[in-house]
Amino acid sequence: METEDLYYSYFSFAEQFTSYKNSNEHLKDLFSLLDMGFTIMAGAKSIDIANIPDDLRTGLLRDLSVSSRDVGGLLSAGIERRNTEPVSEQARDQLRLAVLHIQERLKRSAKEDFLPAFEIVRAKFELSDFESFCMLLALSVEYDRKYEGIFTFLHNNSSDMYATKWLAIKMYEALSGLSAQSAALLSGKSAFSRFLCTKELKKRDRTEISERLVLSRRVAAYLLGKNSIDRTLSDYCKIPYEYEKEKYIPVRDDTVIKAETFFINNAFREKGCSVLNLYGPKGIGRGYTAWCAVSKVGLRLIRIDLPALIRRDYDDIDKFLDMIYCETMLIGAIPCFSVDVSLFESDNDGIQKKSSLADKISDTANTISRLFRFVFWLTPEKDSSFEDTSAEQLSIELPMLTANERVQFWKHYLEGNDIDVLSYSNKYILTPRSIKRAAATALELSSVNREPVSDSIVTQAVRQHSTNQLGTLASPINAVFTWDDLVIGQEQKRQMKIICDQVRYRSIVNEDWGFRKKSPYGRGLCALFYGSPGTGKTMAVQVMANELGLDLYRIDLSQLTSKYIGETQKNISALFEKAKNINAMLFFDEADSMFAKRSEVKDSNDRYANADTAFLLQKLEDHEGITILATNYVNNIDDAFKRRIKFMINFVFPDKDVRLNLWRTILPKSARVDEPLDFEFFAERFELSGSNIKEILTNAAYLAASDGTGIKNKHIIEAIKLNFLKYGKILTAADFDYLGR
């Protein structure tokens, strides 16, 4: 092939006046240019590839190796060619014609607002001409396997089927006559080496200059027109992170506008990193806010689970961050790191300090600040991971929805159903995501049951999405009792109903009437039920939970307290953190053991015990949910707790009328009774609590069943004797008057 005809052998002169219609046309020209270069390089070795017989082509000759004659030739080549030019200037002119051909077509494409994939990557990663040449060499084996044979020939080694750094440098300098400026490539610090090449094929037996140039699967697929996400990122990233905007409600537009403004003002600066820390509970809309900001300017969002990522080795973290950076550049996206873990823990002195995970996150944040220009940082609380970096950070809080805001979400997702969403908004402290899920479940249940959406269906739907997020710190109680089951004094019932009303109507009082502004903290509701054992405190708690449609959790005080210093505070903090956004009523039974009066400090044990009590006091005040304390010994409760308790209900021993009602109510209607039972006598004669009466009737039923009869007065008498015997009191026949005779 004559050198002066090289350009016309690969290109049509008329085509340079047409634009590229797609990336494949551009690649075809690039590889025609590359083929010209290979032809020239083959000529420099005094061999014309086109004239090699088929049975001797390098790509088919698998045992190609370097012989002793080849070694001699290699050693003498330096002497023979020391003063000769391996590539003629005439050959370079042909290459320049091909380059101008491609550039002219690119200019015409730009006027039509089209840029081929190869040029997009080149521009986004700011590749030099030499790095672009390296990328073309690396892509060639993915484009056409014929290049494997060409590389084995040029390397004179059958195992080198990929381009190497050595070959890229030699070819670029020979074909362009320019220095390759290869220092960044050899050190691995160039954008091409760091972000576009795979890091999995580097072998220990290779020197840096002989390292292969192999594109990552993601980049190769993108250049060849297959815009598929790298599957290795799927465990840690959601790419792209999308929302169906029409399904969301314009709540807190001011927060979204702040995020958009900060993003637009800072995301496109040439230097430095800006961080927008959106903090609040999961599901509150942090990701949605970030998505609104980027979609405003036509960009996309990549959501990254950072805690899952940083549990890998440090080398893996850097590799994955580089892959994420590459992904953001290829699809035009902004990284959004989700850090939904606690970054603090208590030391042996009960002092809060950063956890080891927090230190690792801070180190990763430092790397992120050097790599990205803009980052969304989603955390449960305001975060300071970037304080030791040069990044500029703005923190915006997304607090829990108010009751009136929750009303909007319930109305939207249950649109067309005639129900009172205000009651759900007051009872259930839910995030937008949780309301959406609960409403969808309610509609499904309505369809399955073939009945309209009702209060019971919504309650069932909310509970289906409730899980025991409190772990070992609490156990759920199935609250099945109703007001009809609870037999107590009318005054106690009245106070309980007032508590329920405060839950139902808090949106009206706190938000519509403005009382929320007067109470910046302590917005939760805490009540103390006190009185003798068996007077109905636990049942009353269940009745309230059932009435309000809330899950009920009994706090396991044995799991909460610890003999190790600092552990109790750590458990208390974990409890209230987990309970913050679940629809649950917290029930502290035997509360005096945890809320006891603080003692005079005589030793270190007293000091730490008092510190635990004070810490619990603080958390109780900050908690916005419903907390019920129950105790048999109200005088043991610290006065500081009483100040924070809105209601204190005294459950007294039932009087005669209440006891009579208890006898009649507790006995099941289906129970077998063989004679009239004198409940008036038992209520008059024996001062018993509701739990005592329940125990007596249960034992009487077993006594009757063993006799093969229904329940009789004699069985109740025997059961009463057994009950009093537990407390050391023996009853005689005289105590039962005529029934005893």
XYZ file of C-alpha atoms in Angstrom:
741
model
C 0.000 0.000 0.000
C 1.478 3.351 -1.059
C 1.815 5.909 1.743
C 0.427 8.774 -0.325
C -2.798 6.809 -0.876
C -3.262 5.799 2.767
C -5.939 8.380 3.638
C -8.043 7.597 0.564
C -7.790 3.888 1.278
C -9.716 4.313 4.515
C -11.773 7.486 4.068
C -14.105 9.008 1.493
C -13.206 12.660 0.974
C -16.857 13.596 0.342
C -17.955 12.273 3.747
C -16.070 14.959 5.648
C -18.791 17.419 4.617
C -21.480 15.391 6.381
C -22.238 15.221 10.089
C -22.240 12.093 12.235
C -25.724 10.699 12.684
C -24.776 8.325 15.486
C -21.833 7.204 17.610
C -21.208 4.130 15.475
C -20.338 6.294 12.447
C -17.837 8.185 14.594
C -16.277 4.965 15.916
C -15.964 3.645 12.369
C -13.879 6.693 11.422
C -11.801 6.462 14.610
C -10.931 2.842 13.937
C -10.152 3.654 10.317
C -7.688 6.208 11.685
C -6.324 3.559 14.056
C -5.963 1.070 11.217
C -3.923 3.666 9.314
C -1.675 3.947 12.352
C -1.259 0.179 12.620
C -0.415 -0.022 8.910
C 2.275 2.616 9.358
C 3.662 0.875 12.463
C 3.758 -2.442 10.617
C 5.649 -0.738 7.823
C 8.119 0.574 10.376
C 8.882 -3.079 11.155
C 9.451 -3.673 7.388
C 6.356 -5.922 7.180
C 3.109 -5.191 5.367
C 0.272 -6.828 7.292
C -1.821 -7.130 4.158
C 0.845 -9.341 2.506
C 1.095 -11.925 5.324
C -0.261 -15.304 4.120
C -3.410 -16.472 5.955
C -1.652 -19.436 7.565
C 1.039 -17.185 9.037
C -1.091 -14.347 10.423
C -0.026 -13.552 13.974
C -3.516 -13.785 15.437
C -3.766 -17.406 14.308
C -0.227 -18.431 15.189
C -0.735 -19.229 18.901
C 2.859 -20.321 19.551
C 4.415 -17.043 18.450
C 7.513 -16.395 20.591
C 10.794 -14.539 20.540
C 13.614 -16.622 19.002
C 17.390 -16.162 19.410
C 17.471 -14.614 15.931
C 14.761 -12.164 17.023
C 16.856 -11.214 20.053
C 19.788 -10.486 17.828
C 17.614 -8.431 15.596
C 16.225 -6.491 18.539
C 19.700 -5.714 19.856
C 21.024 -4.678 16.446
C 17.967 -2.599 15.597
C 19.179 0.231 17.785
C 22.472 0.378 15.863
C 20.911 0.081 12.446
C 18.146 2.622 13.011
C 19.871 5.066 15.306
C 19.927 7.755 12.636
C 16.806 6.731 10.730
C 13.199 7.907 11.047
C 10.853 4.916 11.643
C 7.747 6.868 10.530
C 8.024 9.286 7.636
C 6.616 12.782 7.679
C 4.611 11.838 4.592
C 2.845 9.113 6.641
C 2.088 11.610 9.383
C 0.544 13.953 6.817
C -1.831 11.181 5.847
C -2.808 10.773 9.510
C -3.361 14.519 9.834
C -5.738 14.408 6.870
C -7.716 11.677 8.632
C -7.788 13.689 11.874
C -9.027 16.788 10.037
C -11.656 14.631 8.336
C -13.020 13.516 11.721
C -12.814 17.021 13.226
C -14.744 18.525 10.331
C -17.530 15.976 10.722
C -17.621 16.645 14.479
C -18.060 20.392 13.885
C -21.018 19.725 11.628
C -22.477 17.329 14.223
C -22.148 19.956 16.948
C -24.231 22.368 14.884
C -26.954 19.720 14.912
C -26.591 19.298 18.707
C -25.120 15.824 18.472
C -21.956 14.643 20.202
C -20.754 11.039 19.822
C -20.219 8.921 22.945
C -16.440 8.850 22.500
C -16.287 12.644 22.476
C -18.646 12.888 25.449
C -16.323 10.720 27.558
C -13.309 12.628 26.308
C -14.844 15.967 27.274
C -16.317 14.919 30.634
C -13.079 13.379 31.879
C -10.949 16.118 30.266
C -8.747 13.594 28.462
C -5.669 14.806 26.628
C -4.994 13.752 23.047
C -2.634 11.053 24.329
C -5.223 9.737 26.844
C -7.851 9.715 24.107
C -5.488 7.648 21.973
C -5.034 5.232 24.898
C -8.809 4.925 25.239
C -9.136 4.137 21.537
C -6.459 1.446 21.806
C -8.169 -0.065 24.845
C -11.572 -0.023 23.118
C -10.278 -1.660 19.950
C -10.329 -5.253 21.263
C -13.931 -4.720 22.408
C -14.855 -3.297 18.995
C -13.256 -5.994 16.838
C -11.265 -9.060 17.888
C -8.958 -8.640 14.885
C -7.009 -6.190 17.034
C -5.960 -8.990 19.374
C -3.847 -10.403 16.540
C -2.427 -7.001 15.713
C -1.341 -6.426 19.317
C 0.334 -9.830 19.557
C 2.234 -8.976 16.391
C 3.327 -5.524 17.567
C 4.376 -6.922 20.957
C 5.886 -10.042 19.336
C 4.236 -11.976 22.159
C 1.168 -14.213 21.756
C -0.007 -13.521 25.326
C -0.206 -9.747 24.794
C -3.551 -9.445 23.048
C -4.285 -6.074 24.693
C -2.579 -2.751 24.196
C -0.010 -1.911 26.857
C 1.184 1.407 28.194
C 4.498 0.818 26.456
C 2.843 0.284 23.081
C 0.558 3.316 23.542
C 3.534 5.568 24.286
C 5.618 4.238 21.390
C 2.775 4.420 18.857
C 1.627 7.909 19.887
C 5.124 9.377 19.746
C 5.932 7.619 16.470
C 2.692 8.574 14.724
C 2.298 12.143 16.050
C 5.917 13.130 16.469
C 4.957 14.572 19.873
C 5.872 13.636 23.421
C 3.276 11.359 25.009
C 3.370 13.164 28.385
C 3.029 9.736 29.948
C 3.924 10.413 33.586
C 0.300 10.489 34.759
C -0.495 7.328 32.801
C 2.450 5.423 34.234
C 1.693 6.520 37.797
C -1.965 5.521 37.451
C -3.102 9.049 38.384
C -4.473 10.080 35.009
C -8.237 10.337 34.626
C -8.046 7.604 32.016
C -6.209 5.158 34.289
C -8.202 5.952 37.419
C -11.777 6.107 36.185
C -11.979 4.429 32.792
C -9.733 1.381 33.117
C -10.455 -1.776 35.044
C -8.288 -2.422 38.092
C -8.821 -6.172 38.090
C -6.332 -7.340 35.424
C -3.098 -5.897 36.782
C -0.547 -8.668 37.318
C 2.315 -8.668 39.765
C 4.809 -9.951 37.197
C 4.277 -6.918 34.966
C 6.175 -3.682 35.225
C 4.224 -0.428 35.220
C 5.049 0.308 31.592
C 3.996 -3.169 30.439
C 0.624 -2.968 32.200
C -2.335 -3.661 29.950
C -4.861 -1.005 28.958
C -8.263 -2.586 29.545
C -11.428 -0.494 29.719
C -13.923 -1.185 32.472
C -17.036 -3.031 31.355
C -19.129 0.046 32.086
C -17.060 2.423 29.935
C -16.665 -0.042 27.069
C -20.426 -0.655 27.017
C -21.112 3.091 27.026
C -18.733 3.761 24.131
C -20.264 0.919 22.117
C -23.781 2.259 22.623
C -24.943 0.002 25.467
C -25.692 2.295 28.386
C -25.989 -0.449 31.019
C -25.107 0.155 34.661
C -22.173 -1.749 36.163
C -23.785 -4.578 38.129
C -21.093 -4.480 40.816
C -22.579 -1.191 42.047
C -26.106 -2.556 42.495
C -25.466 -3.743 46.071
C -24.681 -0.203 47.183
C -26.373 2.146 44.731
C -29.716 2.918 43.177
C -28.953 4.135 39.666
C -30.669 6.236 38.653
C -32.708 7.279 41.684
C -36.085 8.344 40.304
C -39.421 9.626 41.633
C -42.852 9.753 40.089
C -43.388 13.427 40.724
C -47.114 13.411 40.048
C -47.588 11.054 43.010
C -46.023 13.454 45.486
C -47.670 16.329 47.234
C -46.283 19.889 47.328
C -45.576 19.958 51.052
C -42.731 22.103 52.382
C -41.991 23.750 49.066
C -39.828 26.270 50.907
C -37.406 23.496 51.877
C -37.249 22.225 48.298
C -36.587 25.765 47.012
C -33.714 26.200 49.490
C -32.159 22.951 48.299
C -32.589 23.894 44.640
C -31.047 27.323 45.184
C -27.995 25.993 47.015
C -27.505 23.299 44.383
C -27.727 25.651 41.403
C -25.416 28.195 43.062
C -22.709 25.680 43.952
C -22.898 22.533 41.804
C -21.214 24.004 38.741
C -18.216 25.704 40.273
C -14.872 24.756 38.748
C -13.105 24.070 42.035
C -13.973 22.859 45.491
C -16.744 20.633 46.811
C -20.152 21.672 48.162
C -22.207 19.454 50.465
C -25.923 19.744 51.157
C -26.718 17.864 54.375
C -30.430 17.017 54.424
C -31.228 15.528 57.809
C -34.345 14.003 59.305
C -35.995 10.585 59.764
C -35.988 8.001 56.987
C -38.889 8.389 54.592
C -39.448 12.070 55.410
C -38.499 13.180 51.883
C -34.757 13.825 51.970
C -34.159 11.904 48.755
C -37.164 13.534 47.127
C -35.815 16.981 48.006
C -32.436 16.121 46.478
C -34.126 14.723 43.375
C -36.165 17.913 42.943
C -32.986 19.989 43.059
C -31.123 18.033 40.372
C -34.116 17.432 38.104
C -34.652 21.197 38.003
C -31.619 21.422 35.700
C -32.129 18.106 33.895
C -29.653 16.024 35.894
C -30.176 12.703 37.649
C -29.477 11.309 41.110
C -27.449 8.318 42.299
C -28.368 7.122 45.813
C -25.489 5.393 47.659
C -25.779 3.369 50.877
C -22.534 4.585 52.417
C -22.497 2.427 55.606
C -22.807 -0.721 53.466
C -19.999 0.505 51.234
C -17.508 1.465 53.936
C -17.757 -1.912 55.635
C -15.521 -3.112 52.805
C -11.733 -2.802 52.826
C -10.261 0.664 52.358
C -8.907 -0.224 48.893
C -12.369 -1.370 47.846
C -13.912 1.866 49.105
C -11.653 3.976 46.889
C -12.299 1.680 43.936
C -16.065 1.897 44.356
C -15.982 5.673 44.817
C -14.062 5.930 41.552
C -16.698 3.732 39.885
C -19.475 5.929 41.297
C -17.696 9.036 40.053
C -17.425 7.476 36.599
C -21.130 6.631 36.679
C -22.085 10.196 37.635
C -20.092 11.511 34.698
C -21.482 9.052 32.167
C -25.184 9.505 32.955
C -25.071 13.119 34.155
C -25.902 12.489 37.804
C -25.156 13.873 41.253
C -24.165 11.517 44.109
C -26.518 11.302 47.062
C -24.947 9.500 50.028
C -27.335 8.016 52.588
C -25.823 7.674 56.087
C -28.713 6.309 58.167
C -26.701 5.010 61.120
C -25.866 6.326 64.565
C -22.389 7.845 64.600
C -22.100 8.115 68.388
C -21.634 5.690 71.260
C -21.092 5.977 75.019
C -17.708 5.297 76.552
C -17.123 3.684 79.954
C -17.848 6.999 81.662
C -21.157 7.422 79.868
C -19.775 10.204 77.667
C -20.995 10.337 74.066
C -18.236 10.039 71.489
C -17.885 9.228 67.817
C -17.992 5.536 66.970
C -15.346 3.707 64.940
C -17.824 3.726 62.065
C -18.027 7.518 62.330
C -14.244 7.778 61.998
C -14.333 5.657 58.878
C -17.156 7.757 57.447
C -15.149 10.930 58.155
C -12.155 9.472 56.297
C -14.416 8.566 53.389
C -15.978 12.044 53.465
C -12.489 13.493 53.017
C -12.008 11.383 49.874
C -15.464 12.326 48.613
C -14.743 16.039 49.058
C -11.671 15.738 46.828
C -13.432 13.659 44.192
C -16.839 15.301 43.677
C -17.926 18.884 43.037
C -21.309 18.486 44.719
C -22.701 15.918 47.140
C -26.048 15.345 48.841
C -25.514 13.942 52.346
C -28.604 12.364 53.958
C -28.453 11.718 57.710
C -30.928 11.247 60.585
C -29.400 14.177 62.443
C -27.267 17.177 61.550
C -23.871 15.817 60.557
C -20.323 17.129 60.835
C -18.380 14.519 58.846
C -17.088 17.213 56.454
C -15.971 19.694 59.101
C -12.287 18.735 58.694
C -12.404 18.982 54.907
C -12.311 21.956 52.561
C -15.906 21.331 51.459
C -18.547 24.015 51.908
C -21.548 22.557 53.741
C -25.135 23.665 54.272
C -27.460 21.688 56.584
C -31.244 21.714 56.129
C -33.565 19.885 58.507
C -36.632 17.947 57.387
C -38.495 17.320 60.668
C -41.438 14.966 61.097
C -44.629 16.053 59.425
C -47.116 18.023 61.457
C -50.602 16.572 61.834
C -52.001 19.002 59.245
C -49.283 17.998 56.772
C -50.102 14.338 57.354
C -53.746 15.146 56.560
C -52.702 16.224 53.056
C -50.908 12.939 52.420
C -53.761 10.806 53.745
C -56.265 12.741 51.597
C -54.074 12.346 48.532
C -53.462 8.611 48.847
C -57.026 7.785 49.957
C -58.677 10.159 47.536
C -62.271 9.247 46.761
C -62.871 7.434 50.054
C -65.291 8.989 52.537
C -63.283 8.715 55.768
C -62.044 11.031 58.495
C -58.314 11.305 57.759
C -57.817 13.791 60.608
C -58.012 11.003 63.170
C -55.274 9.014 61.378
C -53.115 12.105 61.123
C -53.313 12.661 64.864
C -52.923 9.027 65.912
C -50.200 7.885 63.535
C -46.890 9.719 63.433
C -45.897 8.620 59.940
C -43.521 9.807 57.258
C -44.796 10.428 53.708
C -43.352 7.082 52.619
C -45.104 5.237 55.457
C -48.437 6.956 54.739
C -48.137 5.991 51.076
C -47.509 2.342 51.979
C -50.271 2.201 54.584
C -52.789 3.807 52.234
C -51.888 1.366 49.440
C -52.358 -1.558 51.830
C -55.686 -0.149 53.030
C -56.944 0.035 49.437
C -55.823 -3.551 48.841
C -57.595 -4.754 51.993
C -60.701 -2.863 50.956
C -60.644 -4.595 47.584
C -60.037 -8.050 49.081
C -62.738 -7.622 51.725
C -65.119 -6.049 49.202
C -66.000 -3.238 51.556
C -65.274 0.499 51.679
C -62.142 1.791 53.359
C -62.947 2.185 57.048
C -61.180 3.076 60.294
C -60.606 -0.583 61.099
C -59.091 -1.249 57.659
C -56.731 1.731 57.926
C -55.709 0.630 61.436
C -55.066 -2.874 60.140
C -53.032 -1.481 57.237
C -50.868 0.664 59.495
C -50.210 -2.285 61.793
C -49.239 -4.513 58.885
C -46.310 -2.214 58.237
C -45.372 -1.992 61.904
C -42.537 -4.195 63.040
C -40.835 -4.573 66.375
C -38.118 -2.062 65.669
C -37.276 -1.867 69.364
C -35.627 -5.296 69.290
C -34.800 -6.829 72.654
C -35.462 -3.571 74.491
C -39.237 -4.088 74.361
C -41.859 -6.714 73.666
C -45.167 -6.099 71.885
C -48.460 -6.549 73.726
C -51.576 -7.532 71.826
C -53.997 -4.828 72.961
C -57.426 -6.452 72.590
C -59.348 -4.965 75.533
C -62.041 -2.312 75.009
C -63.831 0.136 77.281
C -66.480 -2.508 77.982
C -63.836 -4.861 79.372
C -62.387 -2.243 81.723
C -64.301 -2.053 85.009
C -62.916 0.843 87.034
C -64.243 4.037 88.617
C -65.874 6.638 86.390
C -63.300 9.276 87.363
C -60.426 7.101 86.143
C -62.230 6.398 82.859
C -62.919 10.090 82.383
C -59.235 10.948 82.739
C -58.228 8.175 80.334
C -60.652 9.492 77.719
C -59.181 12.975 78.143
C -55.764 11.507 77.312
C -57.178 9.896 74.162
C -58.800 13.186 73.172
C -55.463 14.989 73.498
C -54.072 12.572 70.927
C -57.056 12.939 68.594
C -57.216 16.724 68.616
C -53.593 17.773 69.026
C -53.433 19.096 65.456
C -56.258 21.534 66.197
C -54.766 22.767 69.470
C -51.075 22.659 68.591
C -51.176 23.819 64.980
C -54.485 25.500 64.185
C -54.625 27.314 67.525
C -50.869 27.980 67.702
C -49.981 26.183 70.958
C -47.132 24.317 69.214
C -45.128 27.543 68.965
C -45.417 27.977 72.724
C -43.984 24.489 73.344
C -40.670 24.117 71.508
C -40.016 20.833 73.313
C -41.848 18.352 75.482
C -44.654 17.898 72.954
C -45.135 14.253 73.795
C -47.740 12.883 76.147
C -46.690 11.100 79.314
C -49.090 9.647 81.888
C -48.552 7.829 85.178
C -50.927 5.092 86.311
C -50.409 4.279 89.970
C -52.169 2.202 92.554
C -52.232 -1.188 94.258
C -51.528 -4.350 92.270
C -54.461 -5.756 90.331
C -56.433 -2.529 90.095
C -56.445 -2.468 86.270
C -53.427 -0.369 85.297
C -52.086 -2.744 82.631
C -55.532 -3.389 81.193
C -56.165 0.359 81.053
C -53.010 0.840 78.992
C -54.184 -1.841 76.549
C -57.621 -0.230 76.272
C -56.038 3.115 75.353
C -53.706 1.561 72.782
C -56.647 -0.295 71.224
C -58.802 2.828 71.238
C -56.106 4.867 69.486
C -55.088 2.084 67.106
C -51.461 2.148 68.297
C -49.006 -0.672 68.828
C -48.189 -1.250 72.489
C -44.695 -2.113 73.665
C -43.753 -3.089 77.190
C -40.235 -1.842 77.887
C -37.995 -4.603 79.203
C -36.214 -2.858 82.056
C -33.802 -5.779 82.484
C -32.517 -5.100 78.966
C -32.458 -1.359 79.509
C -30.350 -1.270 82.664
C -26.797 -2.532 82.865
C -24.155 -2.835 85.567
C -21.541 -1.524 83.148
C -20.951 2.197 83.225
C -22.376 3.984 80.205
C -24.321 0.999 78.896
C -27.628 2.052 80.480
C -27.476 5.469 78.818
C -26.544 3.819 75.545
C -29.601 1.541 75.787
C -31.888 4.432 76.754
C -30.650 6.438 73.783
C -31.165 3.472 71.446
C -34.689 2.909 72.776
C -35.940 6.438 72.199
C -34.113 6.745 68.878
C -35.849 3.618 67.569
C -39.199 4.661 69.057
C -39.002 8.156 67.553
C -40.914 7.452 64.386
C -42.930 4.307 65.064
C -46.609 4.362 65.905
C -46.325 2.895 69.339
C -47.253 3.532 72.917
C -44.333 2.874 75.274
C -45.314 1.178 78.501
C -42.913 1.263 81.460
C -44.316 -1.249 83.954
C -42.918 -1.194 87.493
C -41.627 2.245 86.563
C -40.366 3.073 90.060
C -37.357 0.826 89.449
C -36.230 3.065 86.581
C -37.684 6.441 87.539
C -36.743 6.289 91.206
C -35.727 9.275 93.273
C -32.137 10.330 92.907
C -30.067 9.652 95.960
C -27.363 11.605 97.731
C -24.007 11.005 96.090
C -21.853 8.995 98.481
C -19.783 7.020 95.989
C -19.255 6.565 92.260
C -22.175 4.139 91.985
C -24.581 6.833 93.198
C -23.117 9.327 90.764
C -23.579 7.036 87.756
C -27.069 5.951 88.878
C -28.133 9.578 89.166
C -26.618 10.291 85.748
C -28.690 7.471 84.236
C -31.859 8.860 85.848
C -31.127 12.375 84.588
C -30.415 11.052 81.099
C -33.713 9.135 81.080
C -35.478 12.287 82.247
C -34.040 14.225 79.313
C -34.985 11.580 76.742
C -38.497 11.280 78.140
C -38.985 15.031 77.726
C -37.654 15.017 74.144
C -39.846 12.090 73.065
C -42.875 13.259 71.068
C -44.829 10.031 71.308
C -47.042 8.581 74.042
C -45.463 7.111 77.154
C -47.359 5.407 79.986
C -45.692 4.667 83.314
C -47.218 2.258 85.812
C -46.166 1.766 89.414
C -47.445 0.381 92.675
C -45.334 2.831 94.666
C -45.922 6.365 93.472
C -43.973 7.871 96.371
C -40.802 6.323 94.985
C -41.036 8.286 91.718
C -38.632 11.212 91.440
C -40.416 14.590 91.618
C -38.568 15.753 88.498
C -40.387 13.063 86.535
C -43.735 14.094 87.982
C -43.240 17.604 86.583
C -42.977 16.141 83.093
C -46.013 13.874 83.515
C -49.202 15.438 82.153
C -51.605 12.989 83.780
C -51.436 11.014 87.005
C -54.318 8.574 87.433
C -54.819 6.815 90.743
C -56.189 3.288 90.311
C -57.800 2.566 93.682
C -59.260 -0.639 95.055
C -62.766 -1.006 93.631
C -65.702 -0.188 95.903
C -68.645 -2.538 96.403
C -70.548 -1.466 93.292
C -67.476 -1.739 91.086
C -66.613 -5.126 92.570
C -70.120 -6.392 91.797
C -69.732 -5.225 88.212
C -66.368 -6.982 88.027
C -67.858 -10.295 89.240
C -70.554 -10.116 86.612
C -68.349 -8.893 83.773
C -65.404 -11.260 84.177
C -67.534 -14.414 84.186
C -67.875 -15.450 80.500
C -71.404 -15.718 79.195
C -70.651 -19.165 77.827
C -69.491 -20.517 81.210
C -71.587 -23.373 82.651
C -73.346 -22.369 85.887
C -75.432 -24.922 87.811
C -76.948 -22.627 90.422
C -77.480 -18.911 91.025
C -74.190 -17.331 92.089
C -74.459 -14.792 94.911
C -72.150 -12.137 93.458
C -73.793 -9.470 95.664
C -72.596 -11.341 98.748
C -69.047 -11.836 97.470
C -68.828 -8.164 96.412
C -70.120 -6.994 99.786
C -68.018 -9.291 101.971
C -64.577 -9.423 100.253
C -62.464 -6.430 99.157
C -60.815 -7.841 96.060
C -59.109 -6.266 93.066
C -60.093 -7.031 89.503
C -57.131 -9.367 89.007
C -58.040 -11.236 92.237
C -61.634 -11.698 91.070
C -60.446 -12.925 87.669
C -58.126 -15.434 89.335
C -60.883 -16.659 91.688
C -63.412 -17.203 88.904
C -60.818 -19.022 86.785
C -59.884 -21.358 89.665
C -63.579 -21.938 90.458
C -64.150 -22.967 86.841
C -61.367 -25.561 87.059
C -62.759 -26.889 90.360
C -66.206 -27.266 88.796
C -64.814 -28.958 85.699
C -62.969 -31.500 87.862
C -66.248 -32.267 89.696
C -68.029 -32.731 86.401
C -70.500 -29.953 87.161
C -71.046 -26.312 86.360
C -69.779 -23.506 88.579
C -71.432 -23.355 91.987
C -71.079 -21.086 95.001
C -69.029 -23.747 96.768
C -66.445 -23.642 93.999
C -66.147 -19.870 94.324
C -65.787 -20.210 98.119
C -62.974 -22.714 97.675
C -61.245 -20.435 95.163
C -61.537 -17.424 97.518
C -59.912 -19.458 100.317
C -57.021 -20.345 97.998
C -56.561 -16.706 97.037
C -56.454 -15.448 100.636
C -54.145 -18.282 101.600
C -51.510 -16.847 99.250
C -51.349 -13.779 101.469
C -51.210 -15.777 104.713
C -54.869 -15.390 105.703
C -57.010 -18.421 106.484
C -60.776 -18.121 106.015
C -63.332 -20.203 107.916
C -66.940 -21.155 107.223
C -68.094 -18.221 109.361
C -66.492 -15.797 106.882
C -68.977 -16.956 104.267
C -72.118 -16.527 106.415
C -75.030 -18.575 105.095
C -73.000 -19.894 102.152
C -70.492 -21.310 104.605
C -73.219 -23.262 106.403
